[in-house]
Coordinates of C-alpha atoms and ligand atoms in Angstrom, one line a residue:
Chain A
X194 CA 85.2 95.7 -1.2
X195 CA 83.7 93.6 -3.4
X196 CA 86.4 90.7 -3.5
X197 CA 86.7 87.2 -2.4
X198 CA 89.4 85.5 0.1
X199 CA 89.6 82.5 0.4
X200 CA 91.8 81.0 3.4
X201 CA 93.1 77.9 3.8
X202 CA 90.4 76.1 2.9
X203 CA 89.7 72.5 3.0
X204 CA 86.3 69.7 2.8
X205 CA 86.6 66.0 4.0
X206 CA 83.5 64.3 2.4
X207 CA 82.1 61.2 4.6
X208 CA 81.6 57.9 2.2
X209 CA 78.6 56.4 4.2
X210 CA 78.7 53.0 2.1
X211 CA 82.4 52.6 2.1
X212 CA 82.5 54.1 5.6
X213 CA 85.3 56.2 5.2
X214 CA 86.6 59.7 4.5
X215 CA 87.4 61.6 1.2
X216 CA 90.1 64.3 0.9
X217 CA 88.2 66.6 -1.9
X218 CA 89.9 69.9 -1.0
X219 CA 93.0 70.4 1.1
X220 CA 94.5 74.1 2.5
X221 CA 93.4 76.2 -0.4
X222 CA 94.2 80.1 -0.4
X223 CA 93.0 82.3 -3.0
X224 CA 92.5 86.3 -3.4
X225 CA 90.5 87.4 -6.1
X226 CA 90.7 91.1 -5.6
X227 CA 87.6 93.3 -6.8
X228 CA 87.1 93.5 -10.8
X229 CA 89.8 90.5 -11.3
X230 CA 88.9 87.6 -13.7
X231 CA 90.4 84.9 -12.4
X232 CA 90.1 81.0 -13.3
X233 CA 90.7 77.6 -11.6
X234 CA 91.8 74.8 -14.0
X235 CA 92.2 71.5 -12.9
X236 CA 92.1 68.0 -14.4
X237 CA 88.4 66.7 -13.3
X238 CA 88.1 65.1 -9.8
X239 CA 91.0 67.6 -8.3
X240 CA 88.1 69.8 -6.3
X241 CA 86.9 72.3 -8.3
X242 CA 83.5 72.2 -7.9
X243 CA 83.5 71.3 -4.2
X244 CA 85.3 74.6 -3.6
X245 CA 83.0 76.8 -5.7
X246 CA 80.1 75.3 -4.0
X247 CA 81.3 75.8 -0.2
X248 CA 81.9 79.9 -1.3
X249 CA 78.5 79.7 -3.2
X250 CA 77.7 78.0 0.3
X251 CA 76.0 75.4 -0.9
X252 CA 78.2 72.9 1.1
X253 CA 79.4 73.9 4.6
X254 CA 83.6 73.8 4.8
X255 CA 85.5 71.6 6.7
X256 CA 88.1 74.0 7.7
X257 CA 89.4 77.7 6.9
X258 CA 87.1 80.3 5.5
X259 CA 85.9 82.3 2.7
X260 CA 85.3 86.0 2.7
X261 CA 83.2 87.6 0.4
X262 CA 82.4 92.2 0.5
X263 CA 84.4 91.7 4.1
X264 CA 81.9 89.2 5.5
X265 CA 82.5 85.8 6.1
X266 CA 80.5 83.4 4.4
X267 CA 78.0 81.0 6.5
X268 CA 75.6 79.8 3.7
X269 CA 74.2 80.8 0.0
X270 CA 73.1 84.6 -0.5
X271 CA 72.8 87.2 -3.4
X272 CA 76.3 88.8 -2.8
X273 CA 77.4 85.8 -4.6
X274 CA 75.9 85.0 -8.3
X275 CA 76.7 81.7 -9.8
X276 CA 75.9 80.5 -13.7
X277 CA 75.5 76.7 -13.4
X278 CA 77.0 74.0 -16.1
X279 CA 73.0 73.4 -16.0
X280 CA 72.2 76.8 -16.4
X281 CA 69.4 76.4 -14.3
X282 CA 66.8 78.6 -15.3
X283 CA 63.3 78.2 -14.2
X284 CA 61.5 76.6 -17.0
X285 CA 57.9 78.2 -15.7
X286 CA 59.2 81.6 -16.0
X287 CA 59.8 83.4 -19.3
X288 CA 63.6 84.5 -20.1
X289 CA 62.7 88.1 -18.5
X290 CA 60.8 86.6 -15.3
X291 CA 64.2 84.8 -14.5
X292 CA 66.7 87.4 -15.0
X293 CA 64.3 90.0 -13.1
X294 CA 63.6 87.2 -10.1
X295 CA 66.6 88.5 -7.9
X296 CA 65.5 91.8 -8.0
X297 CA 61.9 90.4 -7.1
X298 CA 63.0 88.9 -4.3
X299 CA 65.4 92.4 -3.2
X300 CA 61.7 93.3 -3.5
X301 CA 62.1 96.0 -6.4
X302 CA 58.6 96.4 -8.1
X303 CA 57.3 94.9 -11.5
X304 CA 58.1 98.0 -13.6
X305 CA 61.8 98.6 -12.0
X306 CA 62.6 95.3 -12.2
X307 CA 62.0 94.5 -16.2
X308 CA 63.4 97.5 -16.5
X309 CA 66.7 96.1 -14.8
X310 CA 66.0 93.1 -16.9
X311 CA 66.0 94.5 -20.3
X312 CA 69.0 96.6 -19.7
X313 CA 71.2 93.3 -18.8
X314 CA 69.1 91.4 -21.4
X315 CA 70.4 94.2 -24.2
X316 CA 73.6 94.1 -22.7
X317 CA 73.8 90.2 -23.9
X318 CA 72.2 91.0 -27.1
X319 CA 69.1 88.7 -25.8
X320 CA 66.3 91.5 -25.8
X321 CA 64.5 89.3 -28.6
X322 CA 64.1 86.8 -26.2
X323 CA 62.8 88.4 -23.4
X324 CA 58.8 86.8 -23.7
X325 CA 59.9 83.1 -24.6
X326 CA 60.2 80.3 -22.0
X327 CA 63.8 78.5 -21.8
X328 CA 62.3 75.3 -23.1
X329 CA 62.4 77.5 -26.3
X330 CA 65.7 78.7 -26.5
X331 CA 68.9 77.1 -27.9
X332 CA 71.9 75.6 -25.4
X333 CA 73.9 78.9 -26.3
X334 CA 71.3 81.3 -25.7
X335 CA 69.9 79.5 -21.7
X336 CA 73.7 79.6 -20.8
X337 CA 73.5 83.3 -21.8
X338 CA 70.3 84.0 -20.2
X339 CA 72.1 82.0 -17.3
X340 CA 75.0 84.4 -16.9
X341 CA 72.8 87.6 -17.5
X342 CA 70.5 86.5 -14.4
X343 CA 73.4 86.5 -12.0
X344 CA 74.5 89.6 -13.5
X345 CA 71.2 91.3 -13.0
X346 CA 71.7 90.8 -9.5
X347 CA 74.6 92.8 -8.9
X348 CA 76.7 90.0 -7.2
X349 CA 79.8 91.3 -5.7
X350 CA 81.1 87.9 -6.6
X351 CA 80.5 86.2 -9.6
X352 CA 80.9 82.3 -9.5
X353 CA 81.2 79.6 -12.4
X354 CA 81.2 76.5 -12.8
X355 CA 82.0 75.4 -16.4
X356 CA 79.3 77.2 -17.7
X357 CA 79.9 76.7 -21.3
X358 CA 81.2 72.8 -20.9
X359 CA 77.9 71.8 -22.8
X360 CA 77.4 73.8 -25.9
X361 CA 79.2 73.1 -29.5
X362 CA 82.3 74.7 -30.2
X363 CA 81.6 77.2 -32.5
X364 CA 78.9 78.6 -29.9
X365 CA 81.2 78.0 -27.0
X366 CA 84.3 80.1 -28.7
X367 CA 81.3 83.1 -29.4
X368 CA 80.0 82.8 -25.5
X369 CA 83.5 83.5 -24.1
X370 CA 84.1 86.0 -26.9
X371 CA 80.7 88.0 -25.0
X372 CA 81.6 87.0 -21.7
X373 CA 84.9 89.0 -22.3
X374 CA 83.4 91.7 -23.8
X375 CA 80.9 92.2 -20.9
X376 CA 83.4 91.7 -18.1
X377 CA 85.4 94.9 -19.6
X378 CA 82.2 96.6 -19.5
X379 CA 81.0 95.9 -16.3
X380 CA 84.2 95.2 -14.3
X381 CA 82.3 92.2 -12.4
X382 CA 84.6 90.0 -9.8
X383 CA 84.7 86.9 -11.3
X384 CA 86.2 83.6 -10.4
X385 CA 85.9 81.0 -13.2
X386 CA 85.8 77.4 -13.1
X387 CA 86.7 74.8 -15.8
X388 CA 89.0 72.0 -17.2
X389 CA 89.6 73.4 -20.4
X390 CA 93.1 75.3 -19.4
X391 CA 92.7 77.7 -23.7
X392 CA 89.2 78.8 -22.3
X393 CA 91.0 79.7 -19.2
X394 CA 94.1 81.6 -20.2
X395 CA 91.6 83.3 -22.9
X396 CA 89.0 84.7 -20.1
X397 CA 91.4 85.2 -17.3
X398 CA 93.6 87.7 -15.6
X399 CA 94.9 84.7 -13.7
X400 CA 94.8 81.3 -13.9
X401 CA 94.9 79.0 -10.7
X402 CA 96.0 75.0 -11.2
X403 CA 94.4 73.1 -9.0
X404 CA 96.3 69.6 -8.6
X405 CA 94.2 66.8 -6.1
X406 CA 92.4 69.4 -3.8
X407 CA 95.7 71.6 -3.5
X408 CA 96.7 74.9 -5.4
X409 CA 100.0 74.0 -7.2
X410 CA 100.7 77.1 -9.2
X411 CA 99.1 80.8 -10.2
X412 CA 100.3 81.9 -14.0
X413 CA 99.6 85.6 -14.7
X414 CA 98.0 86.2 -17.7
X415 CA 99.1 89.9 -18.9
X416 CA 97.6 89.1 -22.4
X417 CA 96.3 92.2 -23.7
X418 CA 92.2 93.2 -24.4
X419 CA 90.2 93.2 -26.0
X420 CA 90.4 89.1 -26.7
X421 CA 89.3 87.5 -29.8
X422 CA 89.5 84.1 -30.7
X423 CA 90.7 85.5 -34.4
X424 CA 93.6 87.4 -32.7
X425 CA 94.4 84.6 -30.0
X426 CA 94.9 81.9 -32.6
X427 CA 98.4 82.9 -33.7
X428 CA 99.2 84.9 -30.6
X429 CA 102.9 83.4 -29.5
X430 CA 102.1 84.5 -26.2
X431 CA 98.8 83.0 -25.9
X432 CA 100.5 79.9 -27.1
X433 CA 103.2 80.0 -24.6
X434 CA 101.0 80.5 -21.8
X435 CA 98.5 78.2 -22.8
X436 CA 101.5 75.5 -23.1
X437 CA 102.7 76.6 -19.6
X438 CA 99.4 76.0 -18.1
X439 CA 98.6 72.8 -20.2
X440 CA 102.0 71.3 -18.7
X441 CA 101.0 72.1 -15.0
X442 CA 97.6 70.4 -15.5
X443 CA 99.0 67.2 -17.0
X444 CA 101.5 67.0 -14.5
X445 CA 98.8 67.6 -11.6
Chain B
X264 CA 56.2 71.0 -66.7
X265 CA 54.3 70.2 -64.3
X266 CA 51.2 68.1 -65.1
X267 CA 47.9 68.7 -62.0
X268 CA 47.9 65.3 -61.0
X269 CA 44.1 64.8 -60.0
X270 CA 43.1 64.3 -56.1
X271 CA 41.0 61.2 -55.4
X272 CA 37.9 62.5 -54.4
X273 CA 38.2 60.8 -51.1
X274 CA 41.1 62.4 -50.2
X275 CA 39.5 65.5 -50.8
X276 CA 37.0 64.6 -49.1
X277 CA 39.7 63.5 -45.8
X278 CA 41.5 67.3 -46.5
X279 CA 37.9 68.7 -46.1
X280 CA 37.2 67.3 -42.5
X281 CA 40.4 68.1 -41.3
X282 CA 40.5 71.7 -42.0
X283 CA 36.4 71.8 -40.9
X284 CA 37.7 70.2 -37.3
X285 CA 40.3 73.0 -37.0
X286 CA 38.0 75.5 -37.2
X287 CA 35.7 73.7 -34.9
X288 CA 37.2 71.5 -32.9
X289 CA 34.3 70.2 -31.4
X290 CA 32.8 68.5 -34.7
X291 CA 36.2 66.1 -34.2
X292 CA 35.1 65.0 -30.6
X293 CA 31.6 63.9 -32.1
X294 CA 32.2 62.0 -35.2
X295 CA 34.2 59.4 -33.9
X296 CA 30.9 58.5 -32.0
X297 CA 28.5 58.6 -35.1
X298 CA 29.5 55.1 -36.5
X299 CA 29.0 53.4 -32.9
X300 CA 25.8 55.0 -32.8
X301 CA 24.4 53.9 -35.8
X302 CA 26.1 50.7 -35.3
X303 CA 23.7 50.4 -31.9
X304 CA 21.0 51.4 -34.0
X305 CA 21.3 48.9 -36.5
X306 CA 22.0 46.0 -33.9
X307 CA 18.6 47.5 -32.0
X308 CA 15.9 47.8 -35.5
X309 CA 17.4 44.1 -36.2
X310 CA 15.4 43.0 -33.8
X311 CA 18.2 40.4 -32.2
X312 CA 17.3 41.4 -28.7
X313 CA 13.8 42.2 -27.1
X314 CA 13.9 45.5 -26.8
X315 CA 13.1 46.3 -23.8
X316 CA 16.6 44.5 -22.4
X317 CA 18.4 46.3 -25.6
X318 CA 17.1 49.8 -26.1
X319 CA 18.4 51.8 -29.0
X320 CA 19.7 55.6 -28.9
X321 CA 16.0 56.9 -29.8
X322 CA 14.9 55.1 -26.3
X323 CA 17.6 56.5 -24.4
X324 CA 16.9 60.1 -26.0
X325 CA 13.3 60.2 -25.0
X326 CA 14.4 59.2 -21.5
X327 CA 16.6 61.9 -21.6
X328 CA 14.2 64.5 -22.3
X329 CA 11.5 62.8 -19.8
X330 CA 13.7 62.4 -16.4
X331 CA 15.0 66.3 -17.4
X332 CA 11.4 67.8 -17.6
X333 CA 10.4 65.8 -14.3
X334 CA 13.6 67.3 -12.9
X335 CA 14.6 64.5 -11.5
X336 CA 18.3 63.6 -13.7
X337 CA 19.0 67.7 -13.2
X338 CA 18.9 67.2 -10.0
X339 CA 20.7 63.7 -8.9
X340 CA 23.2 65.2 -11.8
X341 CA 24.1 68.3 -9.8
X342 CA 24.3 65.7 -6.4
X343 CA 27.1 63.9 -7.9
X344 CA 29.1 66.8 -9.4
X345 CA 28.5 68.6 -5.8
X346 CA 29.2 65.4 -4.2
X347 CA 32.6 64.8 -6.5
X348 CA 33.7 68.6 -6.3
X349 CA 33.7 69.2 -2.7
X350 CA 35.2 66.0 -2.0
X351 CA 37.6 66.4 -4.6
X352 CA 38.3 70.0 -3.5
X353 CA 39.0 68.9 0.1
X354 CA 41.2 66.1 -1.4
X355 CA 42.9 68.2 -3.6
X356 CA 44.6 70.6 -0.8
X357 CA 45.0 67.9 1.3
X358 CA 47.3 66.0 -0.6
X359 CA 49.3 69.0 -1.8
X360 CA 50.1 69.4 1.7
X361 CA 51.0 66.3 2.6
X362 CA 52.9 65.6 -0.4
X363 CA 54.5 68.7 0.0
X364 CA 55.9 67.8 3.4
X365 CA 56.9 64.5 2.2
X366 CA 58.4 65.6 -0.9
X367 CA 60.6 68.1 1.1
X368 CA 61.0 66.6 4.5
X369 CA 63.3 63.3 4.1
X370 CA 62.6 62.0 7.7
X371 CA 58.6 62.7 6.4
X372 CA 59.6 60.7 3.3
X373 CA 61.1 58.2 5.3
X374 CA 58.4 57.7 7.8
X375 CA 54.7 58.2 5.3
X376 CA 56.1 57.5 2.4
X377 CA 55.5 53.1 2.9
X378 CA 52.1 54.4 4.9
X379 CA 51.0 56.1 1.8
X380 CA 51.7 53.3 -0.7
X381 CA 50.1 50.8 1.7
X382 CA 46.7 52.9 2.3
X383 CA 46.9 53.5 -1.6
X384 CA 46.2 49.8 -2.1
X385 CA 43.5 49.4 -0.2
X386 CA 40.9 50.7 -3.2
X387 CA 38.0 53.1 -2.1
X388 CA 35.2 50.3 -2.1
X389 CA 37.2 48.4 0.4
X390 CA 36.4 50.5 2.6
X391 CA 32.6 51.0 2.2
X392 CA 31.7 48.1 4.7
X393 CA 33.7 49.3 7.5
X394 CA 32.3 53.0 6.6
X395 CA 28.6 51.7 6.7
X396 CA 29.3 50.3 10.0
X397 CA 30.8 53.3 11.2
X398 CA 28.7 55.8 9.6
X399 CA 26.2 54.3 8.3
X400 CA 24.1 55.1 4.7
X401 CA 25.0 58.6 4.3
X402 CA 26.8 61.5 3.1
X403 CA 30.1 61.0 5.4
X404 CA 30.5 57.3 4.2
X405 CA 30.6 58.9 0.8
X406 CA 32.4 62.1 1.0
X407 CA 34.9 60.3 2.8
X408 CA 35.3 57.4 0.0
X409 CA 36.1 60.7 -2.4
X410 CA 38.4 62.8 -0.6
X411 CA 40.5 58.9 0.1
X412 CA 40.4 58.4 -3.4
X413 CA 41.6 61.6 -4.6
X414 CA 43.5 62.0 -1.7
X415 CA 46.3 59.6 -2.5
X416 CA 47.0 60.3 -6.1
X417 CA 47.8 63.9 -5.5
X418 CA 50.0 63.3 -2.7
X419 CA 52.0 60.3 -4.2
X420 CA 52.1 62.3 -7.6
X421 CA 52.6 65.9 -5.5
X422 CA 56.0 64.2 -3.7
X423 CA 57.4 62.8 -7.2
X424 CA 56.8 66.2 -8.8
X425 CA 58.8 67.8 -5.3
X426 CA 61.5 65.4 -5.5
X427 CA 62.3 65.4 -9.3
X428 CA 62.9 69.1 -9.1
X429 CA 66.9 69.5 -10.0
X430 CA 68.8 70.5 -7.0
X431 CA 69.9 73.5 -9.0
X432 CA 67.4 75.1 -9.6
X433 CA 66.9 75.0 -5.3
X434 CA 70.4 76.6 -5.6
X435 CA 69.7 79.3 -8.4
X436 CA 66.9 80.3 -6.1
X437 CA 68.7 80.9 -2.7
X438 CA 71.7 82.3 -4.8
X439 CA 69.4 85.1 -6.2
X440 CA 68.3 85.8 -2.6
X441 CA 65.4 83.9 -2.4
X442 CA 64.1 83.1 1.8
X443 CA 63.1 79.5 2.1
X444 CA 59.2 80.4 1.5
X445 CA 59.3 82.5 -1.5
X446 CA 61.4 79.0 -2.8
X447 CA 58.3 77.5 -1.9
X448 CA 55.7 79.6 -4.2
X449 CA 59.0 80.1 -6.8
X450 CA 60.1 76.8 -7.3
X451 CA 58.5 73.8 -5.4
X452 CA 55.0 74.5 -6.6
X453 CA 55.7 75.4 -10.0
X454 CA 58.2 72.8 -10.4
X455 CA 55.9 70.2 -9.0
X456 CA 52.5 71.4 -10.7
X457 CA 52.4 69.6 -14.1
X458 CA 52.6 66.1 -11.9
X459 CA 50.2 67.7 -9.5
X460 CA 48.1 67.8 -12.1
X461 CA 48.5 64.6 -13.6
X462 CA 47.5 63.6 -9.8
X463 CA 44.4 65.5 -9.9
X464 CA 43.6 64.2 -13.3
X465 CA 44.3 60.8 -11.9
X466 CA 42.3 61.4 -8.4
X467 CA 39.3 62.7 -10.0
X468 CA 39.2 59.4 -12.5
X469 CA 39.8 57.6 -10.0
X470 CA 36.9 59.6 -7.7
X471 CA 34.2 59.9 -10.2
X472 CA 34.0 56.0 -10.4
X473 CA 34.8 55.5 -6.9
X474 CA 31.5 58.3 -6.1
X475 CA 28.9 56.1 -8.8
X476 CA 30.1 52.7 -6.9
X477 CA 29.6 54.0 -3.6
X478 CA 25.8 56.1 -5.0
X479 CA 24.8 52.5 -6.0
X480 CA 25.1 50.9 -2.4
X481 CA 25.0 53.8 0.0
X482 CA 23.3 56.6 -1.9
X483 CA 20.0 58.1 -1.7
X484 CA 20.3 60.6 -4.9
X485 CA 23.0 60.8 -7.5
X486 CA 23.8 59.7 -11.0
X487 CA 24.4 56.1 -9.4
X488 CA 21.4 55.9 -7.5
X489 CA 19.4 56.9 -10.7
X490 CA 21.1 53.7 -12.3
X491 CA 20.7 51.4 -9.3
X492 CA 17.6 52.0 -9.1
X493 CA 16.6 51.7 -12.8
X494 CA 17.5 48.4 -12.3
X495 CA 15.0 47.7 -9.1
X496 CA 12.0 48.9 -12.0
X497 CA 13.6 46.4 -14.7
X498 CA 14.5 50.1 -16.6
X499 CA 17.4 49.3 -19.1
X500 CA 16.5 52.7 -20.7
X501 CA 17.6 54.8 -17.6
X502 CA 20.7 52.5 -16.9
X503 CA 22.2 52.9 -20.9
X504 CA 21.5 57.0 -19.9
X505 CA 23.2 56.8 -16.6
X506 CA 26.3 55.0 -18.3
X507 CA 26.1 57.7 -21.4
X508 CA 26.2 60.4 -19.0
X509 CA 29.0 59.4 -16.9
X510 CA 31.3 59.1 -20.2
X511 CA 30.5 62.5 -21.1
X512 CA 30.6 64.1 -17.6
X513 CA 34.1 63.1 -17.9
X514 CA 34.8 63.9 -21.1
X515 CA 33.5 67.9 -20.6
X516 CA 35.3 67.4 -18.0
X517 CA 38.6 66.7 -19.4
X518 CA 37.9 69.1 -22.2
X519 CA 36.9 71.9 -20.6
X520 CA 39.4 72.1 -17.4
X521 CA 42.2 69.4 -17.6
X522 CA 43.6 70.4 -20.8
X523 CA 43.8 73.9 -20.9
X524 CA 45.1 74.1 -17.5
X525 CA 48.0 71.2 -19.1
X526 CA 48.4 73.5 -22.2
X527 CA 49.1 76.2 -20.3
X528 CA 51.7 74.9 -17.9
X529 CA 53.8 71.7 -18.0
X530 CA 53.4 71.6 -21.6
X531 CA 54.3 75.2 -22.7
X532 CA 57.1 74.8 -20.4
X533 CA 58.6 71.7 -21.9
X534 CA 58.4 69.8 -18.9
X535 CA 55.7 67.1 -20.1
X536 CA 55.3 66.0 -24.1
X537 CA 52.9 67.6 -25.7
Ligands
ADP184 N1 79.1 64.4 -2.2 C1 80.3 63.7 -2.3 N2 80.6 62.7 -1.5 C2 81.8 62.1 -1.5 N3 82.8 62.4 -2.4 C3 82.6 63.5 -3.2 C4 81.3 64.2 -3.2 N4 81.4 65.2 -4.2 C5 82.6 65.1 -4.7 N5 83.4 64.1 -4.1 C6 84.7 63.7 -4.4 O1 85.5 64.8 -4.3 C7 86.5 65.0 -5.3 C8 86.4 66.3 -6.0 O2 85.1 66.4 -6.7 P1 84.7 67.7 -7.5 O3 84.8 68.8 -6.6 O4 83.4 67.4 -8.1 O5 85.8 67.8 -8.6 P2 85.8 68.6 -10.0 O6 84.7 69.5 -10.0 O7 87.1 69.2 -10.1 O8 85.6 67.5 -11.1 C9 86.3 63.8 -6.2 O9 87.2 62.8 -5.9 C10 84.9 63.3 -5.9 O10 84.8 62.0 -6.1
MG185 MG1 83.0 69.8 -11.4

């Protein structure tokens, strides 16, 4: 099953200079069932990114556990793909190189693996791009190539972390128009980090509020797809729930 | 209407060069030294010096041609580059190792790192007298004043480039699947090559004056020999030609292997300005 479960999960950071111990995250449960978009929205500081990065496993928990594809987590691994605010892409390697390196290192040959890397490349409209270094592309278009890397890896978990926090507006509405689009396509599991609570009720299926390290509410979102920001913009139910969620968050 | 406004003739003259030096590059790297030339012409036919204390570029020419038929500059040329290449080569993979260590290993950071800074100061000659004692007048006093020289460079320069890698990038890698050593042929060497580089560039500077220095008081052969001992036979002629050569030694080399391998990394990257 390719899901995550989280279960009551919690991190205590150590302050070394002021010698004492922070609260980040405090008995957080979560199911995000297999081909479910859901997103975490919470005012910045409640924890979000401290719990993405113990199921990524980049930080070990301090309590409870997280299950990913019936395994328990005990560090990072290629069963979960994460698209960084950063994007991170290597800037040595061209925009093909990085979305074919996790197959490189499944060790799939040259040939199999461009080939891999084209198709997801297409898939995001980037097959232009394939021969030109990151330092060449625009903010939009690395935070593309970002989410088409961990894609290309077949992840049964996808994981991110406000991916599109740092491009304009124009190009952020167009990157969760796509993101949408390829998440019907592709039916990834997808859980979804970010503060800004209309990018969340637009991408999700549910949206989690995350209030000082605790989960204080799930909303369904039943709004129908395909989404488009045209559509969405005098949508009375988008506006309701978007209120809704909006009201949680300032109250967290 | 528009009315041909005429070019000054020196500006056409300006247009001309530039577009001659971007089909050949290598007329810009010589032009520049035409005017100093002639300037050290002018200085020498004045006649303000005796000449054999000042000679001109003629002087130095004719030496040229002489010391290459006797064979004897071809050969104490190719000491020094052997000399410099092996030591820099033995250097070179040192300190990528050791700054590879310390660049990933904290407790190794926090245990070399003030070693390193503290051996880096004290400059390759410093070292020559206990050396002589120790080895005496010879090839290991030298070849091990080059591989210090480079040495340090690359492994201060080698940790930098290690550390200032993003932590994300560490991240991407492992979350794609990567095992700690592909990481280390993926991302740490990469990520740290365009300051590597810049060490290297740095080391062999550094080396190539460090070698001459250390041919003038130790050396039997070599470039700096050749000089230092042009100046036991009173022979300005071979000294001006031994400091001529060293200038364009470096520049070939700089030209010929530094660049490029910069162009072709670090810079079409965009991790260094161009
Ligand atoms: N490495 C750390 N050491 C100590 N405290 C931390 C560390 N990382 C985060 N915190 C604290 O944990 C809380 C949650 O941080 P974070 O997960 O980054 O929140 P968010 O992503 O929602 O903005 C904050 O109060 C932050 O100051
Ligand atoms: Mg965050």
């Amino acid at each position: 099953m390719k899901s995550l479960t989280i279960n009551h999960l919690s991190k205590t950071y150590f302050d070394p200079y002021a010698a004492k111990h922070v609260t980040a995250v405090q008995d957080v449960s979560l199911d995000v069932p297999e081909g479910e978009f859901v997103a975490i929205v919470g005012p910045s500081g409640c924890g979000k990114t401290t719990i993405l990065n113990m199921i990524a496993g980049f930080l070990p928990a301090s309590g409870g556990d997280i299950i990913v594809d019936s395994r328990k987590v005990s560090g990072p691994g290629p069963d979960r793909g994460v698209v960084f605010q950063s994007h991170a892409l290597f800037p040595w390697k061209t925009v093909l190189e990085n979305v074919a390196f996790g197959p490189k290192m499944r060790g799939v040959g040259l040939k199999e693996r461009e080939e891999i890397a084209r198709d997801y490349l297409a898939l995001a409209g980037l097959s232009h791009a394939a021969e030109r270094y990151p330092n060449e592309l625009s903010g939009g278009m690395q935070q593309r190539v970002g989410v088409v890397r961990a894609l290309a890896n077949e992840p049964a978990v996808l994981l991110m972390d406000e991916p599109f926090a740092s491009v304009d507006a124009q190009t952020r509405m167009t990157l969760q128009e796509e993101l949408t689009r390829i998440w019907q396509a592709r039916r990834p599991t997808i859980l979804f980090i970010t503060h800004d609570v209309p990018e969340a009720v637009f991408l999700a299926n549910r949206v989690v509020v995350l209030s000082k390290g605790r989960v204080l509410e799930e909303v369904e979102i039943d709004l129908p797809r395909p989404r488009s920001w045209d559509a969405m913009m005098d949508d009375e139910r988008f506006k309701t729930l978007s209120a809704r969620v909006l009201q949680l968050v300032r109250a967290a | 209407m528009s009315e041909a406004v005429a070019v000054n003739p020196a500006l056409r003259l300006w247009s001309g060069y530039l577009r001659l030096v971007a089909r050949h590059p290598v007329i810009g790297s010589v032009v520049p030294f035409l005017p100093l030339i002639a300037l050290w012409a002018i200085v020498v036919e004045a006649g303000v010096f005796p000449r054999a204390f000042f000679p001109g570029p003629v002087d130095v020419f004719h030496s040229f041609v002489d010391l290459t038929r006797k064979g004897i500059l071809p050969a104490y040329l190719a000491d020094s580059i052997v000399r410099l290449a092996v030591g820099a080569a033995a250097g070179m993979v040192a300190g990528i190792l050791l700054g590879l260590l310390v660049g990933l290993n904290e407790r190794a950071h926090r245990a070399l790192w003030p070693v390193l800074l503290f051996f880096q100061a004290i400059g390759d000659i410093a070292w020559l007298p206990l050396l002589i004692i120790w080895f005496g007048f010879g090839l290991e006093t030298m070849t091990f004043v080059i591989v210090y020289t480079v040495l340090f460079p690359v492994v201060l320069n080698t940790v930098l480039g290690v550390r200032s890698i993003p932590l994300d990038l560490h991240r991407a890698a492992q979350s794609l699947g990567a095992p700690r050593w592909r990481i280390l042929t993926e991302v740490v060497l990469p990520g740290a090559l365009p300051n590597i580089i810049t060490g290297l560039r740095n080391g062999l500077g550094y080396g190539w004056r460090a070698l001459i220095a250390a041919e003038m008081i130790v050396g039997t052969s070599g470039v700096g020999f050749m000089m230092f001992d042009a100046r036991r036979a009173g022979s300005v002629v071979e000294i001006l030609l031994g400091m001529i050569i060293l200038g364009l030694l470096w520049y070939a080399v700089d030209a010929l292997i530094l660049a490029p391998i910069e162009r072709a990394t670090g810079q079409r990257w965009g991790m260094v300005a161009r």
